[in-house]
Coordinates of C-alpha atoms in Angstrom, one line a residue:
M5 CA -3.1 -57.2 -48.9
S6 CA -2.7 -60.1 -51.0
A7 CA -2.0 -58.9 -55.1
K8 CA -5.7 -61.5 -55.8
A9 CA -7.9 -58.7 -55.2
K10 CA -10.6 -60.3 -53.3
K11 CA -13.6 -61.4 -54.9
E12 CA -17.4 -60.2 -54.6
P13 CA -20.1 -62.5 -53.7
Q14 CA -22.1 -61.7 -57.6
L15 CA -25.8 -60.4 -56.8
F16 CA -29.2 -62.0 -58.1
K17 CA -31.9 -60.1 -58.3
Q18 CA -34.7 -61.5 -55.9
V19 CA -38.4 -60.3 -55.9
V20 CA -39.9 -59.0 -52.5
T21 CA -42.8 -61.8 -51.0
N22 CA -43.4 -59.9 -47.4
N23 CA -42.7 -56.0 -46.0
E24 CA -43.8 -56.1 -42.4
E25 CA -43.6 -53.0 -40.2
I26 CA -42.2 -54.8 -37.4
S27 CA -41.6 -51.9 -35.1
P28 CA -41.3 -48.3 -35.1
G29 CA -38.4 -47.5 -38.5
V30 CA -37.5 -51.8 -37.6
H31 CA -39.0 -54.7 -40.7
V32 CA -38.6 -57.4 -41.5
I33 CA -38.3 -58.2 -45.2
S34 CA -38.6 -61.6 -47.1
F35 CA -37.7 -63.1 -50.3
Q36 CA -37.2 -66.7 -51.4
R37 CA -34.2 -69.4 -50.4
N38 CA -33.3 -70.6 -53.5
S39 CA -29.8 -72.0 -51.6
E40 CA -28.8 -73.7 -48.3
F41 CA -27.5 -71.6 -45.2
L42 CA -26.2 -72.5 -41.4
P43 CA -28.2 -70.4 -38.9
G44 CA -25.5 -67.3 -38.9
Q45 CA -24.9 -66.6 -42.1
V46 CA -24.8 -63.0 -43.2
V47 CA -26.1 -62.0 -47.7
K48 CA -24.7 -59.4 -48.9
I49 CA -28.1 -56.7 -50.0
G50 CA -28.6 -53.9 -53.0
V51 CA -31.7 -52.6 -54.5
D52 CA -29.5 -51.8 -57.4
T53 CA -26.5 -52.1 -59.3
E54 CA -25.2 -49.4 -59.5
H55 CA -24.8 -48.5 -55.5
P56 CA -22.9 -50.9 -53.3
P57 CA -24.7 -53.7 -51.4
R58 CA -24.1 -54.4 -47.2
I59 CA -24.4 -56.9 -44.8
Y60 CA -26.9 -58.3 -42.8
S61 CA -27.8 -61.5 -41.0
I62 CA -29.9 -63.7 -41.6
C63 CA -33.1 -63.4 -39.6
S64 CA -35.2 -67.1 -40.4
G65 CA -34.2 -70.8 -39.9
N66 CA -32.4 -72.3 -42.6
Q67 CA -35.6 -75.5 -43.6
E68 CA -38.0 -72.3 -43.7
D69 CA -39.2 -71.4 -47.7
E70 CA -37.7 -67.7 -46.9
I71 CA -35.9 -65.9 -46.1
R72 CA -35.8 -63.4 -43.8
I73 CA -34.1 -59.8 -43.3
L74 CA -34.3 -57.5 -39.9
F75 CA -33.6 -53.8 -40.3
N76 CA -33.4 -50.8 -38.9
I77 CA -34.1 -47.5 -41.2
K78 CA -31.4 -44.9 -40.8
D79 CA -32.8 -41.9 -42.0
D80 CA -28.5 -40.5 -43.4
G81 CA -28.4 -43.6 -45.8
F82 CA -29.4 -45.4 -49.5
L83 CA -30.7 -48.3 -48.7
T84 CA -32.4 -48.4 -46.0
P85 CA -35.3 -46.2 -46.6
K86 CA -35.5 -47.6 -50.2
M87 CA -36.1 -50.9 -48.9
A88 CA -38.2 -50.4 -46.4
A89 CA -41.0 -48.8 -48.9
M90 CA -40.2 -52.0 -51.0
I91 CA -43.8 -54.1 -51.7
P92 CA -44.4 -57.5 -52.5
G93 CA -42.9 -57.9 -56.4
D94 CA -40.2 -55.3 -56.1
I95 CA -36.8 -56.3 -56.5
L96 CA -33.2 -56.7 -54.7
Y97 CA -30.2 -57.9 -55.3
V98 CA -29.0 -60.9 -52.7
S99 CA -26.0 -62.6 -53.1
E100 CA -25.5 -66.2 -51.9
P101 CA -24.9 -66.9 -48.2
Y102 CA -21.7 -67.3 -46.3
G103 CA -19.8 -66.6 -42.8
S104 CA -18.1 -68.0 -40.3
F105 CA -20.4 -66.8 -37.0
L106 CA -22.2 -69.7 -36.6
G107 CA -24.3 -71.6 -33.9
T108 CA -23.6 -75.1 -33.0
N109 CA -25.4 -77.3 -31.0
E110 CA -23.1 -77.0 -28.4
P111 CA -24.4 -75.2 -24.7
A112 CA -24.1 -71.4 -24.7
W113 CA -24.8 -67.7 -24.6
W114 CA -26.1 -65.6 -26.9
I115 CA -25.6 -61.8 -26.1
A116 CA -27.1 -59.6 -28.5
T117 CA -28.4 -55.5 -28.6
G118 CA -30.6 -54.0 -31.3
T119 CA -31.3 -55.2 -34.4
G120 CA -28.1 -58.1 -33.0
I121 CA -30.5 -60.7 -32.3
A122 CA -31.5 -62.0 -36.2
P123 CA -28.7 -64.0 -36.0
F124 CA -29.7 -65.5 -33.0
Y125 CA -32.4 -65.2 -34.0
A126 CA -32.2 -67.6 -36.8
M127 CA -30.2 -70.0 -35.1
Y128 CA -33.6 -70.5 -33.0
R129 CA -34.9 -71.2 -36.6
S130 CA -33.0 -73.2 -37.3
G131 CA -33.7 -75.8 -34.2
I132 CA -30.2 -74.5 -32.0
S133 CA -31.6 -72.9 -28.7
E134 CA -31.7 -76.1 -26.8
N135 CA -28.9 -75.0 -23.2
K136 CA -28.4 -71.3 -24.8
T137 CA -28.8 -68.2 -22.6
L138 CA -30.3 -65.5 -25.2
I139 CA -29.6 -61.8 -23.5
H140 CA -31.1 -59.0 -25.4
G141 CA -29.8 -55.8 -24.8
V142 CA -32.0 -52.6 -26.0
R143 CA -32.6 -49.3 -25.0
H144 CA -36.9 -48.9 -25.2
L145 CA -39.6 -51.6 -24.6
N146 CA -40.8 -52.2 -28.1
Q147 CA -37.8 -52.9 -29.3
F148 CA -37.7 -56.7 -28.0
Y149 CA -37.7 -58.1 -31.7
F150 CA -39.0 -61.6 -32.1
E151 CA -40.4 -61.9 -27.8
D152 CA -42.9 -63.2 -27.4
E153 CA -42.3 -66.3 -29.5
L154 CA -39.1 -66.8 -27.5
E155 CA -40.2 -65.6 -24.0
W156 CA -42.7 -68.9 -24.8
S157 CA -40.5 -71.1 -26.5
M158 CA -37.0 -69.9 -24.0
G159 CA -38.8 -69.1 -21.2
K160 CA -35.5 -68.7 -18.2
N161 CA -33.1 -68.4 -21.0
Y162 CA -34.5 -66.1 -22.6
V163 CA -33.7 -62.5 -20.2
R164 CA -34.1 -59.2 -21.6
C165 CA -32.4 -56.0 -20.8
C166 CA -33.9 -52.6 -21.0
S167 CA -31.7 -49.3 -20.4
Q168 CA -34.1 -46.4 -20.8
E169 CA -37.8 -47.5 -20.1
Q170 CA -38.3 -50.0 -16.8
S171 CA -41.3 -53.7 -16.7
C172 CA -41.5 -56.6 -15.2
D173 CA -39.7 -59.5 -16.3
V174 CA -37.4 -57.3 -18.0
F175 CA -33.2 -56.0 -16.7
T176 CA -33.2 -52.2 -15.6
G177 CA -29.2 -51.4 -17.5
R178 CA -28.1 -52.1 -20.6
V179 CA -26.2 -55.9 -21.0
S180 CA -22.9 -55.3 -19.1
N181 CA -24.6 -53.7 -15.9
Y182 CA -26.6 -58.1 -16.5
L183 CA -23.5 -60.0 -16.3
E184 CA -21.3 -57.5 -14.6
G185 CA -23.6 -58.7 -11.8
L186 CA -23.6 -62.4 -12.3
T187 CA -21.9 -63.8 -9.4
D188 CA -20.5 -66.6 -11.7
L189 CA -20.4 -67.3 -15.5
P190 CA -20.4 -70.5 -17.4
D191 CA -17.9 -72.5 -19.5
V192 CA -19.8 -72.2 -22.3
K193 CA -18.8 -70.3 -25.7
Y194 CA -20.1 -66.8 -26.0
Y195 CA -21.5 -64.7 -29.2
L196 CA -21.6 -61.3 -29.3
C197 CA -23.7 -59.9 -32.1
G198 CA -24.3 -55.9 -32.1
K199 CA -22.9 -52.4 -32.2
A200 CA -18.9 -52.5 -32.2
L201 CA -19.5 -51.1 -28.5
M202 CA -21.2 -53.0 -27.0
V203 CA -19.1 -56.0 -28.1
V204 CA -15.8 -54.8 -27.2
E205 CA -17.2 -53.9 -23.6
V206 CA -18.8 -57.5 -23.7
R207 CA -15.7 -59.2 -24.6
D208 CA -13.5 -57.9 -22.7
M209 CA -15.6 -58.2 -19.6
L210 CA -15.8 -61.8 -20.3
I211 CA -11.6 -62.1 -20.8
E212 CA -11.3 -60.2 -17.4
R213 CA -13.9 -63.0 -15.3
G214 CA -11.6 -65.5 -16.5
V215 CA -13.7 -66.7 -20.1
D216 CA -11.2 -67.7 -22.5
Y217 CA -10.4 -65.4 -25.7
A218 CA -11.1 -69.3 -27.6
N219 CA -14.6 -69.2 -26.3
I220 CA -15.8 -65.9 -27.5
I221 CA -16.9 -65.4 -31.2
A222 CA -18.1 -62.0 -32.4
E223 CA -20.3 -60.4 -34.7
I224 CA -20.3 -56.9 -35.0
Y225 CA -23.4 -55.0 -36.4
F226 CA -22.7 -51.4 -38.7

């Protein structure tokens, strides 16, 4: 660690404009966008100034009037149950956007599990989904957040993987099972976002299949 301590980003008051439960225990909370951001970036969020904030990916397009955050309630946590109970007019404490997990116009595969789809949805809403394949893995069918919009827009380039339930047009199994079944992998960038276990497993698999380590960009959700 350097002698100069890393400065924590400053938090600013933001007024909640909407809070919608889009799936059991999963919410999208919104507030006014007051600054520019790049799709894929994150913010730190707190509900007061006494407890440490947590990091969340922005889940909205960078030209939209509001910033939206996708989160799931952690029953043993401090922050998410309080965020889930908020109503319009309540106050959040939010940092300026930052981070280097950035989408580009280059061809790429976006690979996510659970709420790890948030930065990719921000990239999609920011208009950079052309030449992209989105692979989203979940346990239950009601966890394919934004699926109607994504399926309509991305078509066959939107792949859903469900490990514990079955449905037509949905691959039965985990993201890693889907990738294992592919004969060839394209020479593109691979963006991984989700739980550490998935990110490490898929990263190692891609490297074993010949993908250059420099072409794998990862963001881990805790």
